[in-house]
């Protein structure tokens, strides 16, 4: 049985991935400093799967502490989720973002080298396609110009990982470029639990639905899109998590250096998200139209063919599933894990 270290595994995508890996017969170890998550999320992963997860509470930048994870366990592959991810905050606190996101990556690579761990999967983002690439994005496009430090950290980390793989022919690197993960596990026990005011659309909609926020502001309705609002490639977090299992199967079997888009290939507008959430859940979402948000692209969506062709992975859940599962999580956990 292979053992997978999830760096940042207590977070939104990591916790869902832990469930799918455990259900697929992998052993899971989580290392997280809970800067944007909590131990309860891991407890619920154990509850859902009926299996136990070894957890290390530590800062991954701290390579001395991180080394204990590698010395105490035989790790077959690492999935690197650990990062700060709030786009707006990254504009105000760029140094904190560069320090955290780059250093976690370097610490992991150093420990992996020391302990001959040869497989790493990295949580990248569609944001690396930048402003100049046309949609739909394909993996061979050049990385573009990002509009914020968060995006640049992803570009830089991709580069670091590619350089490391070039230098060490035995090191296998898979870069997974996520589109817009939303939704929650169908049990309603784990889901997205943002601290403070949500930056992302779906958690904001869910908090309006549950009465924590008064109204949603839709950022701009004068884009050159079918209904004037921005379009994104929303992907159910459980589909995304299953993509990680396929990527782990692949990297352990084949190795190499690959990039995969993880998206559905179908964009939906902000208005379509709000309408679907209302219809599926029978709840009205109070909303107003406001000005554009700085840095937003009109459209972002994947060509998801490569992941299907090589990993045999494609999304199975619909937008209605995403809206239903988000609400199931939010209504059962109105204050997130603190409920
Ligand atoms: P998240 O914040 O829920 O999870 C990240 C986890 O990493 C958290 O548990 C946090 O406590 C931990 N962490 C951060 N810095 C750490 C450090 N120095 N040491 C130890 N733990 C640390 O975010 P998520 O939505 O699950 O995203 C996971 C990854 O996917 C991130 O790298 C993010 O940038 C990337 N990503 C997310 C999205 C999205 O929309 N959610 C889209 C594209 C890419
Ligand atoms: N959005 C919005 N109101 C909000 C949050 C987001 O209208 O309160 C819009 C945003 O302008 C974008 C889409 O919803 O067009 C998705 O935004 P999110 O931040 O979730 O993802 P990203 O922009 O990073 O793709």
PDB file of C-alpha atoms and ligand atoms in Angstrom, residues 7-14 31-37 58-61 80-85 100 104 123-125 150 154 178-181 192 200, ligand 1:
ATOM      1  CA  UNK A   7       0.971  18.997   2.618  1.00  0.00           C
ATOM      2  CA  UNK A   8      -1.886  21.344   3.518  1.00  0.00           C
ATOM      3  CA  UNK A   9      -4.198  18.338   3.568  1.00  0.00           C
ATOM      4  CA  UNK A  10      -6.592  19.722   6.219  1.00  0.00           C
ATOM      5  CA  UNK A  11      -7.835  22.411   3.825  1.00  0.00           C
ATOM      6  CA  UNK A  12     -10.782  22.443   1.465  1.00  0.00           C
ATOM      7  CA  UNK A  13      -9.322  20.484  -1.467  1.00  0.00           C
ATOM      8  CA  UNK A  14      -6.896  18.457   0.662  1.00  0.00           C
ATOM      9  CA  UNK A  31       0.973  17.953   7.472  1.00  0.00           C
ATOM     10  CA  UNK A  32      -0.736  21.276   8.108  1.00  0.00           C
ATOM     11  CA  UNK A  33      -0.282  24.320  10.346  1.00  0.00           C
ATOM     12  CA  UNK A  34      -4.045  24.984  10.374  1.00  0.00           C
ATOM     13  CA  UNK A  35      -3.457  28.562   9.221  1.00  0.00           C
ATOM     14  CA  UNK A  36      -6.600  28.219   7.089  1.00  0.00           C
ATOM     15  CA  UNK A  37      -8.173  25.011   8.412  1.00  0.00           C
ATOM     16  CA  UNK A  58       3.657  22.004  11.616  1.00  0.00           C
ATOM     17  CA  UNK A  59       4.648  24.805   9.311  1.00  0.00           C
ATOM     18  CA  UNK A  60       5.967  23.269   6.112  1.00  0.00           C
ATOM     19  CA  UNK A  61       8.397  26.173   5.720  1.00  0.00           C
ATOM     20  CA  UNK A  80       1.474  19.938  -2.216  1.00  0.00           C
ATOM     21  CA  UNK A  81      -1.711  21.841  -1.330  1.00  0.00           C
ATOM     22  CA  UNK A  82      -0.101  24.073   1.306  1.00  0.00           C
ATOM     23  CA  UNK A  83      -0.375  27.661   0.235  1.00  0.00           C
ATOM     24  CA  UNK A  84      -2.042  30.965   0.857  1.00  0.00           C
ATOM     25  CA  UNK A  85      -4.707  31.532  -1.791  1.00  0.00           C
ATOM     26  CA  UNK A 100       4.854  31.076   2.354  1.00  0.00           C
ATOM     27  CA  UNK A 104       6.816  25.497   1.424  1.00  0.00           C
ATOM     28  CA  UNK A 123      -1.832  22.317  -6.762  1.00  0.00           C
ATOM     29  CA  UNK A 124      -1.479  24.859  -9.519  1.00  0.00           C
ATOM     30  CA  UNK A 125      -4.163  27.051 -10.968  1.00  0.00           C
ATOM     31  CA  UNK A 150      -0.845  34.868  -5.754  1.00  0.00           C
ATOM     32  CA  UNK A 154       1.938  29.641  -8.874  1.00  0.00           C
ATOM     33  CA  UNK A 178      -7.373  23.636 -11.084  1.00  0.00           C
ATOM     34  CA  UNK A 179     -10.179  25.724 -12.459  1.00  0.00           C
ATOM     35  CA  UNK A 180     -12.884  26.838  -9.976  1.00  0.00           C
ATOM     36  CA  UNK A 181     -13.520  24.191  -7.298  1.00  0.00           C
ATOM     37  CA  UNK A 192     -15.291  24.973   2.204  1.00  0.00           C
ATOM     38  CA  UNK A 200     -14.881  33.493  -3.870  1.00  0.00           C
TER      39      UNK A 200
HETATM   40  P1  LIG B   1      -7.075  25.875   1.796  1.00  0.00           P
HETATM   41  O1  LIG B   1      -6.602  27.164   2.345  1.00  0.00           O
HETATM   42  O2  LIG B   1      -8.400  25.349   2.256  1.00  0.00           O
HETATM   43  O3  LIG B   1      -5.981  24.737   2.049  1.00  0.00           O
HETATM   44  C1  LIG B   1      -4.602  25.011   2.136  1.00  0.00           C
HETATM   45  C2  LIG B   1      -4.085  24.355   3.403  1.00  0.00           C
HETATM   46  O4  LIG B   1      -2.692  24.602   3.518  1.00  0.00           O
HETATM   47  C3  LIG B   1      -4.752  24.881   4.670  1.00  0.00           C
HETATM   48  O5  LIG B   1      -5.166  23.781   5.456  1.00  0.00           O
HETATM   49  C4  LIG B   1      -3.634  25.670   5.378  1.00  0.00           C
HETATM   50  O6  LIG B   1      -3.773  25.642   6.781  1.00  0.00           O
HETATM   51  C5  LIG B   1      -2.401  24.938   4.874  1.00  0.00           C
HETATM   52  N1  LIG B   1      -1.167  25.738   4.853  1.00  0.00           N
HETATM   53  C6  LIG B   1      -0.934  26.936   4.246  1.00  0.00           C
HETATM   54  N2  LIG B   1       0.333  27.318   4.458  1.00  0.00           N
HETATM   55  C7  LIG B   1       0.924  26.346   5.201  1.00  0.00           C
HETATM   56  C8  LIG B   1       2.213  26.176   5.743  1.00  0.00           C
HETATM   57  N3  LIG B   1       3.174  27.091   5.590  1.00  0.00           N
HETATM   58  N4  LIG B   1       2.460  25.055   6.472  1.00  0.00           N
HETATM   59  C9  LIG B   1       1.492  24.123   6.663  1.00  0.00           C
HETATM   60  N5  LIG B   1       0.259  24.233   6.170  1.00  0.00           N
HETATM   61  C10 LIG B   1      -0.027  25.339   5.450  1.00  0.00           C
HETATM   62  O7  LIG B   1      -7.053  25.993   0.208  1.00  0.00           O
HETATM   63  P2  LIG B   1      -7.629  25.005  -0.894  1.00  0.00           P
HETATM   64  O8  LIG B   1      -8.765  25.675  -1.550  1.00  0.00           O
HETATM   65  O9  LIG B   1      -7.789  23.657  -0.324  1.00  0.00           O
HETATM   66  O10 LIG B   1      -6.419  25.039  -1.925  1.00  0.00           O
HETATM   67  C11 LIG B   1      -5.375  24.076  -1.886  1.00  0.00           C
HETATM   68  C12 LIG B   1      -4.327  24.473  -2.901  1.00  0.00           C
HETATM   69  O11 LIG B   1      -4.949  24.563  -4.191  1.00  0.00           O
HETATM   70  C13 LIG B   1      -3.689  25.833  -2.659  1.00  0.00           C
HETATM   71  O12 LIG B   1      -2.326  25.754  -2.994  1.00  0.00           O
HETATM   72  C14 LIG B   1      -4.410  26.741  -3.624  1.00  0.00           C
HETATM   73  O13 LIG B   1      -3.629  27.833  -4.018  1.00  0.00           O
HETATM   74  C15 LIG B   1      -4.659  25.808  -4.794  1.00  0.00           C
HETATM   75  N6  LIG B   1      -5.799  26.234  -5.614  1.00  0.00           N
HETATM   76  C16 LIG B   1      -7.001  26.452  -5.020  1.00  0.00           C
HETATM   77  C17 LIG B   1      -8.070  26.896  -5.790  1.00  0.00           C
HETATM   78  C18 LIG B   1      -9.406  27.197  -5.149  1.00  0.00           C
HETATM   79  O14 LIG B   1     -10.209  27.902  -5.776  1.00  0.00           O
HETATM   80  N7  LIG B   1      -9.717  26.696  -3.968  1.00  0.00           N
HETATM   81  C19 LIG B   1      -7.901  27.091  -7.174  1.00  0.00           C
HETATM   82  C20 LIG B   1      -6.652  26.825  -7.746  1.00  0.00           C
HETATM   83  C21 LIG B   1      -5.610  26.395  -6.953  1.00  0.00           C
END
